Short mmCIF file of C-alpha atoms and ligand atoms in Angstrom, two decimals:
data_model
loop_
_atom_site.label_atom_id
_atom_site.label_comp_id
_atom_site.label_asym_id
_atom_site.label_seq_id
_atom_site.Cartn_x
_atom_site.Cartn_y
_atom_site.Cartn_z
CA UNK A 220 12.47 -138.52 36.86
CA UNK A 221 12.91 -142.31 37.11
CA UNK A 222 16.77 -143.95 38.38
CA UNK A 223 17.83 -146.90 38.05
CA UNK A 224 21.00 -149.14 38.64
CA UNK A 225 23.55 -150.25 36.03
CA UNK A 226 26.00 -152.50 36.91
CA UNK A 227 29.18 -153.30 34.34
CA UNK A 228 29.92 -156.95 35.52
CA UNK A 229 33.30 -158.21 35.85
CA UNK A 230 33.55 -159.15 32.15
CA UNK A 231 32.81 -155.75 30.90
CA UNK A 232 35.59 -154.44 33.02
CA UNK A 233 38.02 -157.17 32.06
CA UNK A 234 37.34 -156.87 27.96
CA UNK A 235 37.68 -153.47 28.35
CA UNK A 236 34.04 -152.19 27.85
CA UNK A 237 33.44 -149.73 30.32
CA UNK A 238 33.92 -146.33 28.11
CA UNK A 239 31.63 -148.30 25.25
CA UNK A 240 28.66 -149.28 27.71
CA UNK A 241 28.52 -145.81 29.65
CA UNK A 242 28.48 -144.58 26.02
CA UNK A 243 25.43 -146.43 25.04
CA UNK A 244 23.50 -144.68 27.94
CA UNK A 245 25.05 -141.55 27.64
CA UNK A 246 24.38 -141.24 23.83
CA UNK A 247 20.75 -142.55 24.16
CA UNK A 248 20.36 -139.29 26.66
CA UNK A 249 20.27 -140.53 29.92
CA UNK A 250 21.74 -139.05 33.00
CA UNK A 251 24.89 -139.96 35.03
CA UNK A 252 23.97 -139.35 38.38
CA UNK A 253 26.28 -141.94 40.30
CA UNK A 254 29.09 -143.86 39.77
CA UNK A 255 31.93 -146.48 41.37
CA UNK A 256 34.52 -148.56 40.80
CA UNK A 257 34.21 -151.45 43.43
CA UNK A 258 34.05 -155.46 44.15
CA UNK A 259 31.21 -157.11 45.43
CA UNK A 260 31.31 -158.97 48.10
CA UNK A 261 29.45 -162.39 48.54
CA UNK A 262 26.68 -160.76 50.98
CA UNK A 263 26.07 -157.84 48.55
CA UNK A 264 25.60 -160.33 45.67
CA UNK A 265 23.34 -162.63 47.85
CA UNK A 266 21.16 -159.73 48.68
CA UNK A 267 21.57 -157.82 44.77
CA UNK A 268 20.56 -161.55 43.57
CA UNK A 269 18.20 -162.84 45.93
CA UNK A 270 15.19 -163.43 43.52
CA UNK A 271 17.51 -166.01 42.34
CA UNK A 272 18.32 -168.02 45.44
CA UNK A 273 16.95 -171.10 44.40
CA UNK A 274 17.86 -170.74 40.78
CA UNK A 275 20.55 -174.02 39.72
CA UNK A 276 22.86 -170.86 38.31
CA UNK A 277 22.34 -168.67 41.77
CA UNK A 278 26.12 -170.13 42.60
CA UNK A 279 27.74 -169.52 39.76
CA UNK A 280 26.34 -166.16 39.15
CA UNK A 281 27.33 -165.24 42.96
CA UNK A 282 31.21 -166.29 41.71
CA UNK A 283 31.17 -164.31 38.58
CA UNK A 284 29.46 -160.90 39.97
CA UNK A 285 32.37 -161.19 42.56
CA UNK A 286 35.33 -161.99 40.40
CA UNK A 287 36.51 -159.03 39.99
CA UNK A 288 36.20 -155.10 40.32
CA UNK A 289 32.25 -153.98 38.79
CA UNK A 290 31.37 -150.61 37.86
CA UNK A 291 28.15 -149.44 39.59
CA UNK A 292 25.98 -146.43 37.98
CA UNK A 293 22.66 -144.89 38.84
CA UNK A 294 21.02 -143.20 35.79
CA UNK A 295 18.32 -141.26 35.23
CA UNK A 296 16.18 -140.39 32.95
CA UNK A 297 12.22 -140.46 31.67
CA UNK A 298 11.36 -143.85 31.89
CA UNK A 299 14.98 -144.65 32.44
CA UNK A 300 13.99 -148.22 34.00
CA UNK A 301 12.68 -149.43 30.48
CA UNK A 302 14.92 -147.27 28.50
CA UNK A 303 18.02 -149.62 30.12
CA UNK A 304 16.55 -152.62 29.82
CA UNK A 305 15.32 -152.26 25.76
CA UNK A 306 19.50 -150.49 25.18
CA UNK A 307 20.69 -153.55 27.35
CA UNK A 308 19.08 -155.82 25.80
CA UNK A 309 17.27 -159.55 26.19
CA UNK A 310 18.89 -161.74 29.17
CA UNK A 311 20.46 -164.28 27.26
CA UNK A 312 22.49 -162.75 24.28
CA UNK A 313 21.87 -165.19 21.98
CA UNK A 314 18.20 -163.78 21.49
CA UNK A 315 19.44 -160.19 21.76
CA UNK A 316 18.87 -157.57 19.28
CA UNK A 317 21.61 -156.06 17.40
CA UNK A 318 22.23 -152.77 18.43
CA UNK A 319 21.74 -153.60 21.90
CA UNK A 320 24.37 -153.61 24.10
CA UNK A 321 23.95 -157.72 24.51
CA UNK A 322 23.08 -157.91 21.20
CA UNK A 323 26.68 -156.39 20.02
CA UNK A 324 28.74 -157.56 22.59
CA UNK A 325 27.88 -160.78 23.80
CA UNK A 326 27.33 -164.17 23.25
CA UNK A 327 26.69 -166.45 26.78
CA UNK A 328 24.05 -165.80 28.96
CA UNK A 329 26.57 -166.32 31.84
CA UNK A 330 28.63 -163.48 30.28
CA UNK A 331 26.18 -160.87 29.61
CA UNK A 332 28.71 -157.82 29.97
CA UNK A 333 25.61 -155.57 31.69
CA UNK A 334 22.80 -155.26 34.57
CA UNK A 335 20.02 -152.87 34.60
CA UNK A 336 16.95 -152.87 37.64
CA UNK A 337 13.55 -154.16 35.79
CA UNK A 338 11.38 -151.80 37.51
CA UNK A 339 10.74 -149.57 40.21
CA UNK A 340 10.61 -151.81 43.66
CA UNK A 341 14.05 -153.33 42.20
CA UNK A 342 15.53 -149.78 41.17
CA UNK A 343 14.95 -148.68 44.36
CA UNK A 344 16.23 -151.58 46.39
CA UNK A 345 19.33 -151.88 44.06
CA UNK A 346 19.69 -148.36 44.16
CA UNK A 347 19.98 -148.31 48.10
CA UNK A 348 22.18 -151.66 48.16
CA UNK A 349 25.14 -149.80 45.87
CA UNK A 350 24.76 -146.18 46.84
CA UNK A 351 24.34 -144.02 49.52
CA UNK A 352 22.22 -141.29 49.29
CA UNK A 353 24.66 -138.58 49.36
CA UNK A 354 26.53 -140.46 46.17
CA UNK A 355 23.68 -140.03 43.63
CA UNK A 356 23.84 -136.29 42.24
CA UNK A 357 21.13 -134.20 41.43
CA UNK A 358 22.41 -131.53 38.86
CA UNK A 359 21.47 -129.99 35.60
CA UNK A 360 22.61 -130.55 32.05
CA UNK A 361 22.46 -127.55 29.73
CA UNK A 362 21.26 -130.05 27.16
CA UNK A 363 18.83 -131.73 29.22
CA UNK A 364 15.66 -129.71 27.25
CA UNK A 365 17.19 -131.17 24.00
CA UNK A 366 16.37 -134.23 25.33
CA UNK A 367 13.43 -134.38 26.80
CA UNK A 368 10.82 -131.68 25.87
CA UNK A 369 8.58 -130.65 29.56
P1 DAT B 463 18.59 -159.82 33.72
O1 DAT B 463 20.06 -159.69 34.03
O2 DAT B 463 18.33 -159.63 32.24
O3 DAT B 463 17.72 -158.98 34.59
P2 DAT B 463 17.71 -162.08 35.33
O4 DAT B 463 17.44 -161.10 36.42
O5 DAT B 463 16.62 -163.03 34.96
O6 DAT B 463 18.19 -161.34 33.99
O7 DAT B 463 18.98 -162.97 35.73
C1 DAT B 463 20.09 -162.38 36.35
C2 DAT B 463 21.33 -162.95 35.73
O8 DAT B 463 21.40 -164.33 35.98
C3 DAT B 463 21.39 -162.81 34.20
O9 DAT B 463 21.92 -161.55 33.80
C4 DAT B 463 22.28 -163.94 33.82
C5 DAT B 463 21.96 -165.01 34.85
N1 DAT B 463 20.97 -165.96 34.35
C6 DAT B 463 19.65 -165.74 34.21
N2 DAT B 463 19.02 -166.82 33.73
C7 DAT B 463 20.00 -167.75 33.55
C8 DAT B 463 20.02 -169.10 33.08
N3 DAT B 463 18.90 -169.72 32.68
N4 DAT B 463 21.21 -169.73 33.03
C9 DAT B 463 22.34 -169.12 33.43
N5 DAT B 463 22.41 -167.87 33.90
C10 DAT B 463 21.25 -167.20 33.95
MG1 MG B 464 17.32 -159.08 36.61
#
C-alpha cells in the first residue's frame, strides 16, 4: 500500500482546521498511520523544500512553514499519493476545485492550509525527513475491506 506525507501548515493549525483536514482524509478512506504535533525548524524546511531553493518565494515559504507548530501525518492508502493530492487540491487556491480541501478553505497561494508528497521518490524522502520508522504504524482496520475490495 502506498504512504505518503501530509503536513497541516501553520495556518491550518492557527484557523483551527486540524479536526476538518484529517477529516477529509479520513472520510475519503485513507489510513492514519502517523502523526505529530511539532515546529519545523529552518534546516528541516530547507531540506522538506529544497526543490524550491532558487524559487523568488523559497524565503518566504521557509518563514511561514516555521511560524508556528505543523501537524505532520503519514497516510496510507491505494494510490494514496494521488488520492492526497486530487482531495488537497491545485497549488494555488484560486484555481482549486470546490470540494477540495484548497478549494473550500483557501484563498492565497502563500496560505494554502495543506501539503501532500507528489509521488513516490518525494513520499519517501518526506516520509523519512518527519518520521522515524518506528512512528509510522502498521495495523488493521476492521473496515479496511469496505474500502478497498483485494
Ligand atoms: P504543492 O504544495 O501543491 O506541492 P509546490 O510544491 O509547487 O506546490 O510548492 C510548494 C509551496 O510553495 C506551495 O504549497 C505554495 C508555495 N508556492 C508555490 N508556488 C508559488 C508561487 N508561484 N508563489 C508563491 N508561493 C508559491
Ligand atoms: Mg510540492
Amino acid at each position: 500500500m502506498e504512504k505518503t506525507l501530509v503536513l497541516v501548515k501553520p495556518d491550518g493549525v492557527q484557523r483551527g482546521l486540524i479536526g476538518e483536514i484529517i477529516s477529509r482524509f479520513e472520510n475519503r478512506g485513507l489510513k492514519l498511520i502517523g502523526l505529530k504535533l511539532m515546529h519545523v525548524t529552518e534546516e528541516l524546511a530547507g531540506q522538506h523544500y529544497n526543490e524550491h531553493t532558487e524559487r523568488p518565494f523559497f524565503p518566504s515559504l521557509v518563514n511561514f512553514i516555521t511560524s508556528g507548530p505543523i501537524i505532520a501525518m503519514a497516510w496510507e492508502g491505494e494510490n494514496a499519493i494521488g488520492i492526497v493530492r486530487q482531495t488537497m487540491g491545485t497549488t494555488n487556491p484560486v484555481e482549486a476545485s470546490p470540494g477540495t480541501i484548497r478549494g473550500d478553505l483557501a484563498i492565497n497561494i502563500g496560505r494554502n492550509v495543506v501539503h501532500g508528497s507528489d509521488g513516490p521518490e518525494s513520499a519517501e524522502r518526506e516520509l523519512n525527513l518527519f518520521f522515524t520508522s518506528g512512528e509510522i504504524l502498521d495495523y488493521s482496520r476492521s473496515t479496511d475491506s469496505w474500502i478497498t475490495e483485494s
